[in-house]
Short mmCIF file of C-alpha atoms in Angstrom, two decimals:
data_model
loop_
_atom_site.label_atom_id
_atom_site.label_comp_id
_atom_site.label_asym_id
_atom_site.label_seq_id
_atom_site.Cartn_x
_atom_site.Cartn_y
_atom_site.Cartn_z
CA MET A 1467 135.45 40.26 86.97
CA PHE A 1468 136.48 36.60 87.35
CA ASP A 1469 139.98 37.70 87.70
CA GLY A 1470 140.34 35.81 91.46
CA VAL A 1471 141.74 32.80 89.82
CA LYS A 1472 145.36 33.29 88.01
CA GLY A 1473 146.25 30.10 86.28
CA MET A 1474 144.57 29.62 82.87
CA PRO A 1475 144.10 25.90 82.84
CA ALA A 1476 142.21 26.16 86.32
CA LYS A 1477 139.96 29.00 84.85
CA ILE A 1478 139.40 26.71 81.72
CA CYS A 1479 138.18 24.14 83.92
CA LEU A 1480 136.13 25.97 86.08
CA GLY A 1481 134.44 28.15 83.27
CA LEU A 1482 133.71 25.02 81.15
CA SER A 1483 132.24 23.15 84.37
CA ALA A 1484 130.22 25.90 85.29
CA LEU A 1485 128.78 26.46 81.73
CA ILE A 1486 127.66 22.78 81.33
CA MET A 1487 125.97 23.06 84.66
CA LEU A 1488 124.31 26.36 83.90
CA VAL A 1489 122.97 24.99 80.77
CA TYR A 1490 121.56 21.62 82.08
CA ALA A 1491 120.20 23.71 84.89
CA MET A 1492 118.58 26.36 82.57
CA ASN A 1493 117.06 23.56 80.53
CA PHE A 1494 115.82 21.65 83.40
CA ILE A 1495 114.21 24.54 85.39
CA LEU A 1496 112.65 26.24 82.28
CA PHE A 1497 112.07 23.48 80.02
CA ALA A 1498 111.70 20.12 82.10
CA GLU A 1499 108.42 19.12 80.46
CA CYS A 1500 109.68 19.82 76.94
CA TYR A 1501 112.83 17.94 77.53
CA THR A 1502 111.18 14.59 79.00
CA THR A 1503 108.95 14.24 76.00
CA ASN A 1504 111.87 14.86 73.54
CA GLY A 1505 111.03 18.12 72.10
CA ALA A 1506 107.61 17.72 71.51
CA GLU A 1507 104.00 18.28 73.20
CA ALA A 1508 102.81 14.84 74.06
CA THR A 1509 99.43 13.67 75.22
CA PHE A 1510 98.79 10.31 77.04
CA ALA A 1511 95.89 7.90 76.69
CA ALA A 1512 95.59 5.78 79.75
CA ALA A 1513 94.52 2.09 79.39
CA GLN A 1514 91.56 0.81 81.23
CA SER A 1515 93.75 -1.41 83.49
CA GLY A 1516 95.39 2.27 85.02
CA LEU A 1517 98.79 0.86 84.42
CA VAL A 1518 101.28 3.21 82.66
CA SER A 1519 102.85 0.61 80.74
CA GLU A 1520 99.72 -0.21 78.73
CA GLY A 1521 98.84 3.26 77.90
CA THR A 1522 100.07 5.04 74.88
CA TRP A 1523 101.83 8.49 74.12
CA THR A 1524 101.25 10.86 71.27
CA ALA A 1525 103.68 13.27 69.88
CA GLY A 1526 102.31 16.62 68.95
CA LYS A 1527 104.00 19.99 67.76
CA SER A 1528 107.35 20.57 68.67
CA CYS A 1529 108.09 22.52 71.90
CA THR A 1530 111.04 24.78 73.17
CA ALA A 1531 114.04 23.23 74.99
CA ILE A 1532 117.72 23.96 75.12
CA MET A 1533 118.21 20.04 74.45
CA SER A 1534 115.69 16.97 74.78
CA SER A 1535 116.08 13.53 76.41
CA GLY A 1536 116.07 11.43 73.12
CA ALA A 1537 113.48 9.09 74.38
CA ASP A 1538 110.84 7.68 71.86
CA LEU A 1539 107.23 7.36 72.74
CA ASN A 1540 107.58 3.96 73.54
CA HIS A 1541 110.64 4.55 76.15
CA GLU A 1542 109.70 3.68 79.96
CA GLY A 1543 111.24 7.46 80.81
CA PHE A 1544 109.36 9.19 78.04
CA GLY A 1545 107.27 12.18 79.95
CA ARG A 1546 108.37 11.28 83.49
CA GLY A 1547 110.01 13.49 85.93
CA ALA A 1548 109.76 17.09 84.91
CA GLU A 1549 109.24 17.86 88.54
CA THR A 1550 112.50 16.20 89.53
CA LEU A 1551 114.20 17.65 87.10
CA GLN A 1552 113.46 21.17 88.37
CA LEU A 1553 114.61 20.26 91.43
CA MET A 1554 117.91 19.11 90.25
CA GLY A 1555 118.18 22.07 88.07
CA ALA A 1556 117.71 24.30 91.14
CA LEU A 1557 120.66 22.57 93.17
CA MET A 1558 123.02 22.30 89.84
CA LEU A 1559 122.52 26.20 89.35
CA GLY A 1560 123.96 26.51 93.11
CA LEU A 1561 126.71 24.49 92.06
CA ALA A 1562 127.52 26.69 89.10
CA MET A 1563 127.20 29.93 91.21
CA SER A 1564 130.17 28.30 93.30
CA ASN A 1565 132.50 28.10 90.37
CA LEU A 1566 131.85 31.77 89.47
CA LEU A 1567 132.44 32.38 93.23
CA ILE A 1568 135.89 31.00 92.95
CA LEU A 1569 136.74 32.71 89.71
CA ASN A 1570 135.76 36.10 90.87
CA GLU A 1571 137.04 35.60 94.72
CA GLY A 1572 139.82 33.52 94.49
CA ALA A 1573 140.53 30.07 94.98
CA LYS A 1574 142.50 30.34 98.35
CA GLY A 1575 141.01 28.21 101.03
CA LYS A 1576 138.19 26.97 98.90
CA TRP A 1577 138.62 23.38 99.36
CA SER A 1578 135.47 23.32 101.53
CA LEU A 1579 133.47 24.29 98.44
CA MET A 1580 135.35 22.29 96.10
CA ILE A 1581 135.71 18.93 97.79
CA PRO A 1582 131.86 18.45 98.50
CA ILE A 1583 131.08 19.45 95.13
CA LEU A 1584 133.80 16.91 93.66
CA ALA A 1585 132.33 14.20 95.97
CA GLY A 1586 128.73 14.91 94.57
CA LEU A 1587 130.11 14.85 90.99
CA VAL A 1588 131.86 11.53 91.68
CA THR A 1589 128.55 10.31 93.05
CA MET A 1590 126.61 11.31 90.45
CA SER A 1591 128.92 9.74 87.89
CA ILE A 1592 128.84 6.34 89.71
CA VAL A 1593 124.95 6.77 89.47
CA MET A 1594 124.87 7.47 85.45
CA ILE A 1595 127.05 4.67 84.99
CA MET A 1596 125.36 2.31 86.84
CA GLY A 1597 122.09 3.26 85.78
CA ARG A 1598 123.16 3.79 82.07
CA ASP A 1599 120.49 1.17 80.65
CA GLU A 1600 117.79 3.73 82.05
CA LEU A 1601 119.03 6.14 79.17
CA PRO A 1602 117.23 6.45 76.07
CA ASP A 1603 119.22 4.41 73.35
CA GLY A 1604 121.69 6.50 71.65
CA ASN A 1605 121.41 9.11 74.01
CA ASN A 1606 124.56 9.27 76.00
CA SER A 1607 125.09 12.87 76.33
CA PRO A 1608 123.65 13.32 79.92
CA LEU A 1609 126.35 10.35 80.87
CA ILE A 1610 129.48 11.79 78.76
CA ALA A 1611 128.63 15.48 80.35
CA THR A 1612 128.57 14.14 83.90
CA ILE A 1613 131.79 12.53 83.76
CA PHE A 1614 133.38 15.14 81.72
CA VAL A 1615 132.26 17.80 84.30
CA THR A 1616 133.76 15.52 87.12
CA ALA A 1617 136.81 15.33 85.29
CA VAL A 1618 137.24 19.05 84.58
CA TYR A 1619 136.10 19.75 87.98
CA ALA A 1620 138.78 17.57 89.47
CA GLY A 1621 141.28 19.25 86.83
CA ALA A 1622 140.65 22.63 88.39
CA TYR A 1623 140.95 21.50 91.84
CA PHE A 1624 144.65 20.03 91.02
CA PHE A 1625 145.65 23.35 89.14
CA LEU A 1626 144.19 25.32 92.15
CA LYS A 1627 146.39 23.62 94.27
CA GLU A 1628 149.06 26.43 93.23
CA GLU A 1629 146.90 29.17 94.25
CA GLY A 1630 146.40 27.86 97.86
CA VAL A 1631 143.16 25.78 97.26
CA ASP A 1632 143.97 23.77 100.27
CA ASP A 1633 144.82 26.22 103.01
CA GLY A 1634 143.50 25.18 106.06
CA LEU A 1635 142.49 21.72 104.69
CA THR A 1636 142.40 19.40 107.54
CA PHE A 1637 140.57 15.89 108.48
CA GLU A 1638 141.55 16.04 111.92
CA VAL A 1639 138.31 15.51 113.94
CA LYS A 1640 138.00 17.83 116.83
CA GLY A 1641 134.42 17.52 117.37
CA ILE A 1642 131.87 20.26 116.59
CA GLN A 1643 133.27 23.67 116.49
CA VAL A 1644 130.38 25.75 116.45
CA LYS A 1645 130.28 27.41 119.94
CA ASP A 1646 126.72 28.61 119.99
CA LYS A 1647 124.05 25.71 120.57
CA VAL A 1648 121.36 27.02 118.86
CA THR A 1649 123.52 27.75 115.96
CA THR A 1650 124.94 24.09 116.01
CA GLY A 1651 121.48 22.72 116.04
CA MET A 1652 120.66 24.93 112.99
CA PHE A 1653 123.15 23.28 111.43
CA VAL A 1654 122.70 19.62 112.68
CA VAL A 1655 118.85 19.39 111.39
CA PRO A 1656 119.87 20.02 107.89
CA VAL A 1657 122.74 17.60 108.12
CA ILE A 1658 120.41 14.75 109.48
CA ILE A 1659 117.82 15.63 106.64
CA GLY A 1660 120.87 15.47 103.92
CA VAL A 1661 122.03 12.20 105.02
CA VAL A 1662 118.64 10.74 105.52
CA PHE A 1663 117.40 11.99 101.89
CA SER A 1664 120.80 11.21 100.30
CA ILE A 1665 120.55 7.53 101.55
CA ASN A 1666 116.99 7.36 100.48
CA ASN A 1667 117.45 8.54 96.93
CA LEU A 1668 120.66 7.00 96.14
CA LEU A 1669 120.41 3.55 97.67
CA PHE A 1670 116.24 3.30 97.58
CA GLY A 1671 115.71 5.00 93.99
CA ASP A 1672 113.53 2.18 92.80
CA GLY A 1673 111.38 2.00 96.11
CA TYR A 1674 111.21 5.70 96.50
CA ALA A 1675 110.12 6.04 92.68
CA GLY A 1676 107.31 3.66 93.27
CA LYS A 1677 108.83 1.03 90.99
CA ASP A 1678 109.41 -1.85 94.05
CA SER A 1679 108.56 -2.26 97.42
CA THR A 1680 111.88 -1.73 98.93
CA THR A 1681 111.85 1.74 100.37
CA PHE A 1682 113.45 4.05 103.19
CA LEU A 1683 111.27 6.73 103.64
CA PRO A 1684 107.58 6.09 102.95
CA VAL A 1685 106.04 6.72 99.67
CA PRO A 1686 102.70 5.86 97.95
CA THR A 1687 103.16 2.43 96.72
CA GLN A 1688 103.37 1.28 93.02
CA TYR A 1689 102.64 4.68 91.93
CA PHE A 1690 105.35 4.36 89.13
CA ASP A 1691 102.89 1.68 87.26
CA THR A 1692 99.98 4.09 87.67
CA GLU A 1693 101.28 7.62 87.19
CA HIS A 1694 102.76 8.52 83.62
CA HIS A 1695 104.43 11.71 85.01
CA ALA A 1696 106.42 9.96 88.12
CA ALA A 1697 110.05 10.25 88.15
CA THR A 1698 112.06 7.50 87.17
CA PRO A 1699 114.57 6.13 89.64
CA LEU A 1700 117.53 7.40 87.96
CA GLN A 1701 116.25 10.40 88.05
CA ILE A 1702 115.73 10.26 92.11
CA GLN A 1703 119.18 8.94 92.37
CA ILE A 1704 120.83 11.73 90.44
CA LEU A 1705 118.84 14.23 92.88
CA GLY A 1706 120.05 12.33 95.87
CA SER A 1707 123.70 12.97 94.48
CA LEU A 1708 122.94 16.51 94.31
CA PHE A 1709 122.10 16.43 97.94
CA VAL A 1710 125.46 15.29 98.97
CA PRO A 1711 127.67 18.66 98.56
CA TYR A 1712 125.12 20.78 100.46
CA THR A 1713 125.03 18.11 103.26
CA LEU A 1714 128.76 18.16 103.39
CA PHE A 1715 128.80 22.15 103.32
CA ALA A 1716 126.88 21.67 106.62
CA VAL A 1717 129.36 19.13 107.96
CA ASN A 1718 132.40 21.28 107.09
CA ILE A 1719 131.39 24.11 109.00
CA LEU A 1720 130.36 22.06 111.79
CA ARG A 1721 133.62 20.11 111.76
CA THR A 1722 136.04 23.09 111.17
CA GLY A 1723 134.14 26.20 112.55
CA PRO A 1724 132.22 28.98 110.77
CA LYS A 1725 135.21 31.17 110.41
CA GLY A 1726 136.04 32.13 106.73
CA LYS A 1727 133.17 30.05 105.68
CA TRP A 1728 131.14 32.69 104.03
CA PRO A 1729 131.11 30.86 100.47
CA LEU A 1730 129.58 27.82 101.88
CA GLY A 1731 126.93 29.95 103.63
CA HIS A 1732 126.33 31.87 100.29
CA ILE A 1733 126.23 28.81 98.19
CA SER A 1734 124.07 27.00 100.25
CA MET A 1735 121.60 29.75 101.02
CA PHE A 1736 121.38 30.16 97.05
CA GLY A 1737 121.06 26.60 95.91
CA ILE A 1738 118.76 25.26 98.87
CA GLY A 1739 116.78 28.72 98.55
CA PHE A 1740 116.28 28.24 95.00
CA PHE A 1741 115.02 24.56 95.57
CA ALA A 1742 112.73 25.35 98.24
CA LEU A 1743 111.14 28.21 95.97
CA THR A 1744 110.83 25.46 93.28
CA THR A 1745 109.21 23.05 95.57
CA ILE A 1746 106.46 25.82 96.33
CA MET A 1747 106.13 26.89 93.05
CA ILE A 1748 105.69 23.04 91.96
CA LEU A 1749 102.94 22.81 94.51
CA LEU A 1750 101.20 26.18 93.88
CA PHE A 1751 101.02 25.40 89.99
CA ASN A 1752 100.51 21.82 90.07
CA ASP A 1753 97.55 20.34 87.68
CA ALA A 1754 95.75 17.93 89.39
CA ALA A 1755 94.82 16.51 85.98
CA ARG A 1756 98.44 15.41 85.31
CA TRP A 1757 97.97 12.56 88.01
CA ASN A 1758 95.65 9.75 88.79
CA ALA A 1759 96.07 10.14 92.33
CA PRO A 1760 96.19 14.10 93.28
CA GLU A 1761 95.94 13.70 96.57
CA ASP A 1762 99.06 11.34 97.16
CA VAL A 1763 100.89 13.52 94.87
CA ASN A 1764 99.75 16.97 96.76
CA SER A 1765 100.82 15.45 100.04
CA GLN A 1766 104.14 14.36 98.57
CA LEU A 1767 104.69 18.03 97.42
CA VAL A 1768 103.51 19.53 100.74
CA GLN A 1769 106.14 17.27 102.35
CA ASN A 1770 108.73 18.57 100.33
CA VAL A 1771 107.77 22.39 100.72
CA ILE A 1772 107.82 21.72 104.46
CA ILE A 1773 111.48 19.83 104.75
CA SER A 1774 113.19 21.99 101.79
CA SER A 1775 111.97 25.09 103.81
CA ILE A 1776 113.12 24.02 107.06
CA VAL A 1777 116.48 23.47 105.72
CA TRP A 1778 116.55 26.79 104.06
CA ILE A 1779 115.83 28.42 107.37
CA CYS A 1780 118.32 26.59 109.29
#
């Protein structure tokens, strides 16, 4: 098991990056709420104005989490974005599985997996660096972990060149190489959705989080100031960076053909499938009492379920 990669440096790099992604994925999937409230059960007392900035958080007894955000009660990100973190964890889990697949099956021809994932990690590193002011004071662990995983993953790709990771690599554009028109359409749909949501989350994070009026896709306006559990712009942007690899997986299949691309299909089905399942679970177990405008939140959740299910089916 895990003897597909022969070189020890590459094994260490893949193993380390997989381990860190798995830890963060499990923490976000299982303990997102506790992560956002810095390891304590917390209650929010709303102000008469309804503005989150004028309300107060009160910390109670400790709760279970692998790691916590480090945000204090007065930090803007305290208690925010548990649902978004769970979605991030689902996509991270898929990327971590790709490392285990390479370790087990070998690196030959796996550029089609590694280059898109590296593109996503680089994007996430840039997002984290540019948005580091949103991180709680004194807790740069997510930023350090992101940069470290990106560097280690790039190192793994470099070491795996000796084991044929670049076999079949081409940047030549020959048009769509999937012959069946129905199959082509089923790949084009998730590509379009992935591109749209990547642009939306990465470039219009503030607007999509309801923090300003500049938006790409329509959202309930100004809900950042009225919903104390709403995601932060940085969380929205990080989620957008995680869309990048899965979008590029589909682009790779369209561009170079499906032959030998079963790893892309398996990782996409796992990551996007778990993402879709997570959106469904969030919708089914959504507590209306968490929100000031539960109808708006539910409509957003229903939209997420429909779109993610379409992408998964395709």
